[in-house]
Short mmCIF file of C-alpha atoms in Angstrom, two decimals:
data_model
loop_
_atom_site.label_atom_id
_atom_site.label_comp_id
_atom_site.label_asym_id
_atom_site.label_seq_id
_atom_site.Cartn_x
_atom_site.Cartn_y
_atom_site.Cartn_z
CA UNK A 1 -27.92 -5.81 73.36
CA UNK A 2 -25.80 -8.66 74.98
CA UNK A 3 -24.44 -7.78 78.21
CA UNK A 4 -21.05 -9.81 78.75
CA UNK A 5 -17.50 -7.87 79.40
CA UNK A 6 -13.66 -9.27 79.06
CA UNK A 7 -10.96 -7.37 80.58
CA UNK A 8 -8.60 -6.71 79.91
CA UNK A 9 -8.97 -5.54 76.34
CA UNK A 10 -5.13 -5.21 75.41
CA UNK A 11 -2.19 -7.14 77.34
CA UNK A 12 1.44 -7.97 77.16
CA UNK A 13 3.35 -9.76 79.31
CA UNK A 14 6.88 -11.56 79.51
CA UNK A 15 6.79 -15.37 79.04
CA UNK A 16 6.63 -17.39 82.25
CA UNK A 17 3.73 -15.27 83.92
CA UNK A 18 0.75 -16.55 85.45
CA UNK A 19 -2.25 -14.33 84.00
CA UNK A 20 -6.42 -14.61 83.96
CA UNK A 21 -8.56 -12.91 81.49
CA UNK A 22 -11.94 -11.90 83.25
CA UNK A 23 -15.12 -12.41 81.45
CA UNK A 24 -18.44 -12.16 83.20
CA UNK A 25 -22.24 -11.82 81.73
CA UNK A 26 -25.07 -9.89 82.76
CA UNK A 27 -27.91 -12.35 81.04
CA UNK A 28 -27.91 -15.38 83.85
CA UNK A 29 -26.83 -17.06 80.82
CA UNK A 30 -26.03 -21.34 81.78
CA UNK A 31 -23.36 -21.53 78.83
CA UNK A 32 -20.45 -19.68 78.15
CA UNK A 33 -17.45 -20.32 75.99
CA UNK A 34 -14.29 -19.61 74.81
CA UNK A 35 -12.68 -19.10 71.96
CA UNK A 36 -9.19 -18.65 70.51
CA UNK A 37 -8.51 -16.54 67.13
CA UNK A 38 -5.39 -16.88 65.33
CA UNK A 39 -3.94 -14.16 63.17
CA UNK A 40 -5.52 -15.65 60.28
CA UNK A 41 -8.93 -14.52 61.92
CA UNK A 42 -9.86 -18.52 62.33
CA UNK A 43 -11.89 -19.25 65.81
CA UNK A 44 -11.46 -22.39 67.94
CA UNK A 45 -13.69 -23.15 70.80
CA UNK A 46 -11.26 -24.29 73.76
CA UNK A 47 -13.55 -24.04 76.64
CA UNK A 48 -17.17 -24.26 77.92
CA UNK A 49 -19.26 -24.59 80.69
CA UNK A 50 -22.65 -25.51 81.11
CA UNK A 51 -23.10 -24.34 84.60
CA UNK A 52 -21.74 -23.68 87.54
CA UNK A 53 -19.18 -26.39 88.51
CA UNK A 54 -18.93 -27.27 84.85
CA UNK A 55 -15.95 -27.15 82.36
CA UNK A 56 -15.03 -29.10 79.41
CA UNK A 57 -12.27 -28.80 76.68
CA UNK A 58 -13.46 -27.69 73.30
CA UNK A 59 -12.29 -28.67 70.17
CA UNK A 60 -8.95 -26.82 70.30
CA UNK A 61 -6.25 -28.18 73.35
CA UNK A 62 -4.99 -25.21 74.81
CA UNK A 63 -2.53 -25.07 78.04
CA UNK A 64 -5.01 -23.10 80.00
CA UNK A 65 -7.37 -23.79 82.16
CA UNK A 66 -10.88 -22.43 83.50
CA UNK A 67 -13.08 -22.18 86.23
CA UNK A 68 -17.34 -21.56 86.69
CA UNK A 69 -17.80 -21.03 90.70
CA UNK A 70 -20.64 -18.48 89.43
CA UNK A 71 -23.04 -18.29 86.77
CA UNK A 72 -22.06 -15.03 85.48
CA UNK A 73 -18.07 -15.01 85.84
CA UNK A 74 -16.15 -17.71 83.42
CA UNK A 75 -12.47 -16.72 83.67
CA UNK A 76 -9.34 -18.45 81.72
CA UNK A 77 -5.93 -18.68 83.35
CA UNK A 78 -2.74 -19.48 82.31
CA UNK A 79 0.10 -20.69 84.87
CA UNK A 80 3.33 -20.09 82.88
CA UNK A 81 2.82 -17.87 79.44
CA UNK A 82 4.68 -18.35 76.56
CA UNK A 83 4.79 -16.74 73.34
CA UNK A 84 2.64 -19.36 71.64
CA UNK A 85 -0.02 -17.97 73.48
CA UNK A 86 -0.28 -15.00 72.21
CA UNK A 87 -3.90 -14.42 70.30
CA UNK A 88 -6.97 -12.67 70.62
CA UNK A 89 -9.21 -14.78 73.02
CA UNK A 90 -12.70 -14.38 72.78
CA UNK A 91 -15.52 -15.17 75.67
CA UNK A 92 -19.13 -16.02 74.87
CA UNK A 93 -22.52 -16.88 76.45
CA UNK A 94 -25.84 -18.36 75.46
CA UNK A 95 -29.39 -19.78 76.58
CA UNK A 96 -31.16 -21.86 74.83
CA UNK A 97 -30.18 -24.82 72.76
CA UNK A 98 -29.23 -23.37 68.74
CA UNK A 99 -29.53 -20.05 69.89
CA UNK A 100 -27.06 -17.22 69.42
CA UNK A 101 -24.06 -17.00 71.00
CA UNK A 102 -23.48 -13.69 72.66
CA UNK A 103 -19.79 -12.17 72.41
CA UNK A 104 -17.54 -9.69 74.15
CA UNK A 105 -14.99 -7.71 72.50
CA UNK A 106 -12.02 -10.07 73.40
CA UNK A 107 -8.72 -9.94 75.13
CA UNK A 108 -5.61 -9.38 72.93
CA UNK A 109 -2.86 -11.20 74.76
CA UNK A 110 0.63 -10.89 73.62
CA UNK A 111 3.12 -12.86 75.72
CA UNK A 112 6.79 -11.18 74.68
CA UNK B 1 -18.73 -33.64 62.94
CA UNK B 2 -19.82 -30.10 61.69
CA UNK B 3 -17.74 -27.77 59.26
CA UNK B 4 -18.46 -25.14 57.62
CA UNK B 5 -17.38 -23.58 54.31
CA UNK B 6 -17.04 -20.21 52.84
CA UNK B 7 -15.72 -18.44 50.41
CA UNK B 8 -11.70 -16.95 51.61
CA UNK B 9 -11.09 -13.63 50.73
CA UNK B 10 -10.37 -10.71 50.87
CA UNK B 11 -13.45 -9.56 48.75
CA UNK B 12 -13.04 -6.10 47.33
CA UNK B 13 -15.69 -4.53 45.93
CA UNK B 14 -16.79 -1.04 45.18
CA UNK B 15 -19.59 0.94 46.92
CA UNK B 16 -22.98 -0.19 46.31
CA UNK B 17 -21.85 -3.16 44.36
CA UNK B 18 -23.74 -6.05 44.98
CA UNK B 19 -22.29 -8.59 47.60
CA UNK B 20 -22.39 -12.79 47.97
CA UNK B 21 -20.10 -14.43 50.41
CA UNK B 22 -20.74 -17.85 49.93
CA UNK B 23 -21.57 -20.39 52.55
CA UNK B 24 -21.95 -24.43 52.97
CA UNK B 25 -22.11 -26.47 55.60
CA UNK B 26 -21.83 -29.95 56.93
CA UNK B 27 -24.42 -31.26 59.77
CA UNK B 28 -26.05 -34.07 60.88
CA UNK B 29 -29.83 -33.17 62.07
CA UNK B 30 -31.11 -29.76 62.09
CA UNK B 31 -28.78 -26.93 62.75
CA UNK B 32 -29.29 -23.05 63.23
CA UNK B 33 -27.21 -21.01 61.14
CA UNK B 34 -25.55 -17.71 61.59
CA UNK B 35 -23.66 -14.57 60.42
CA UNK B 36 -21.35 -13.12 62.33
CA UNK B 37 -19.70 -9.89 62.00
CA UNK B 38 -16.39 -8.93 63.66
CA UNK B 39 -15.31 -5.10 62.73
CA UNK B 40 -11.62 -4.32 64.22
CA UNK B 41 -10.57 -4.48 67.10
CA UNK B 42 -13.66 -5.75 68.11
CA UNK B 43 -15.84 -8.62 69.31
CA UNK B 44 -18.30 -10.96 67.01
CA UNK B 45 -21.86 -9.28 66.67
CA UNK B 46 -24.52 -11.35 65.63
CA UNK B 47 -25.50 -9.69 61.81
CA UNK B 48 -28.48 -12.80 61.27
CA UNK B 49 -29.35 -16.32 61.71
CA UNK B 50 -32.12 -18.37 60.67
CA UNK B 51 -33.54 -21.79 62.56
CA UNK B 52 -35.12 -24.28 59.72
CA UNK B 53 -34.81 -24.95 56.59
CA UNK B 54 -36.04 -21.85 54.08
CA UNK B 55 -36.22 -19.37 57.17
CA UNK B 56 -34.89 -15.87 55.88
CA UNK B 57 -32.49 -14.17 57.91
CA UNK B 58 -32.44 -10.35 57.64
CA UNK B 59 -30.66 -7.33 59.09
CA UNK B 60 -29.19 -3.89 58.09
CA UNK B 61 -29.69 -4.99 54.21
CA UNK B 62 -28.13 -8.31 54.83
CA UNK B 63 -30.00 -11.44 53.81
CA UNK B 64 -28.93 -14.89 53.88
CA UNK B 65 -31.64 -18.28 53.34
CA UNK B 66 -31.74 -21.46 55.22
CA UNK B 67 -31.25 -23.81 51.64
CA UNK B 68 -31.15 -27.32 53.58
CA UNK B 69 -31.44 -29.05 49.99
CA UNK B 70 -27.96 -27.04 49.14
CA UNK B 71 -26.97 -27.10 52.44
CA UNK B 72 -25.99 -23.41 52.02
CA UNK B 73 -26.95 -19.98 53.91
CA UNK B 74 -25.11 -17.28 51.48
CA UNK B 75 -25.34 -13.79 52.84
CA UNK B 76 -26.13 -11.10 50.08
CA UNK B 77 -26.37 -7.59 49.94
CA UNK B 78 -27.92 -5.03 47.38
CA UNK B 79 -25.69 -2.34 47.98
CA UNK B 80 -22.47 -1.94 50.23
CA UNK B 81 -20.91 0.46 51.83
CA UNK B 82 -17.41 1.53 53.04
CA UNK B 83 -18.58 0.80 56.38
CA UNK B 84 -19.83 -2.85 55.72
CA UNK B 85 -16.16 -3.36 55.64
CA UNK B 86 -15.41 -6.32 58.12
CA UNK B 87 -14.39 -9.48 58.28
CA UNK B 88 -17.51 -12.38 58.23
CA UNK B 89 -17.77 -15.45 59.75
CA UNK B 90 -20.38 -18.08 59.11
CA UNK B 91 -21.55 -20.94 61.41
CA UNK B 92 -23.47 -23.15 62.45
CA UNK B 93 -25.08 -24.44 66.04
CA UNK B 94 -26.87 -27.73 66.63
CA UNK B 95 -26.33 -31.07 64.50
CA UNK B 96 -25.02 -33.34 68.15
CA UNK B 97 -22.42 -30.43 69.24
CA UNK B 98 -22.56 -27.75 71.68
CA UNK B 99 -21.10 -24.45 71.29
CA UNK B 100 -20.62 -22.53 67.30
CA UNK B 101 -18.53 -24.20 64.36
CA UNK B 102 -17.11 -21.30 62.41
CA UNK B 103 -16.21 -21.17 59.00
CA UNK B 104 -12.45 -19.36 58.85
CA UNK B 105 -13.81 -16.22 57.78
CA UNK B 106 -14.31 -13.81 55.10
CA UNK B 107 -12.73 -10.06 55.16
CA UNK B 108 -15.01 -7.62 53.08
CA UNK B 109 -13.03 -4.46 51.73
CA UNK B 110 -14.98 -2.02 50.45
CA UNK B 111 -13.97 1.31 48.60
CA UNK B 112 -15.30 4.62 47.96
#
């Protein structure tokens, strides 16, 4: 079972706040990702990190930004929210090359 | 680049029916392919993947083969039930990119 946790699970906020969703892994996993899903269920990668020190955009742009000072802790900010922002965001991890990804259970944001 | 394909739903079907979500995908190289399953309000569990070409994936009566001259990895099942009800995503690592391309998704409704 894949050890990696997100909080918070559920938040809602008023547009303009400066909020960071947590996610950290258990499995001294190198990679870790995110991922945005729309309301239509579709998943876009819009950051990832290979190590420590390491971030790149994904496919996706998205506003926010990250940060990987530790292996295990990957978390995803966002200076000013606005209601465009407001998704289910979904933090990953893996080892090897073409191996799984490992998810948590996601952060639904809601910026009012 | 990668994509993948499958089939949009929602699928309805009726317990124990017999279940194909179809799947295609576009890669350069060698990819590992995957099945995702996201139940509500959750995260994306790994359901199977499979690494080369005619590699069987298998888990929890789900099956799904590695056709590289179809470039396909349909996931089947024998007999659903209500609680196979989900939404499925397909996808694909490897092939010169890092991270998982996703196919948009595939809710499965199934009734008693």
């Amino acid at each position: 079972e894949a050890d990696i946790y997100q909080t918070p699970r559920y938040l809602v906020i008023g547009t303009g706040k400066k909020i960071t969703l947590e996610c950290s892994q258990t499995m001294g996993h190198d990679k870790m990702y995110w991922y945005q899903q729309d309301p239509g269920m579709e998943l876009h990668l819009i950051h990832y990190s290979y190590g420590v020190n390491s971030t790149e955009k994904g496919d996706l742009s998205s506003e926010s930004t990250v940060s990987r000072i530790r292996t295990e802790h990957f978390p995803l900010t966002l200076e000013s929210a606005r209601p465009s922002h407001t998704s289910q965001y979904l933090c990953a991890s893996s080892g090897r090359v073409n191996s799984p990804l490992h998810f948590g259970n996601g952060t639904r944001l809601t910026v009012t | 680049g990668n994509s993948v394909t499958q089939m949009e739903g929602p699928v309805t079907l009726s317990e124990e029916a017999f279940l194909t979500i179809n799947c295609t995908y576009t890669a350069t190289g060698y990819p590992s392919l995957f099945w995702y399953v996201q139940y509500p309000g959750e995260g994306l569990q790994l359901l199977l993947k499979a690494t080369k070409a005619d590699d069987k994936g298998s888990n929890k009566g789900f099956e799904a083969t590695y056709r590289k001259e179809t470039t396909s990895f349909h996931l089947e099942k024998g007999s659903v039930q209500v609680s196979d009800s989900a939404v499925y995503f397909c996808a694909l690592r490897g092939g010169g990119a890092d991270g998982l391309t996703f196919g948009k998704g595939t809710h499965l409704i199934i009734q008693p």
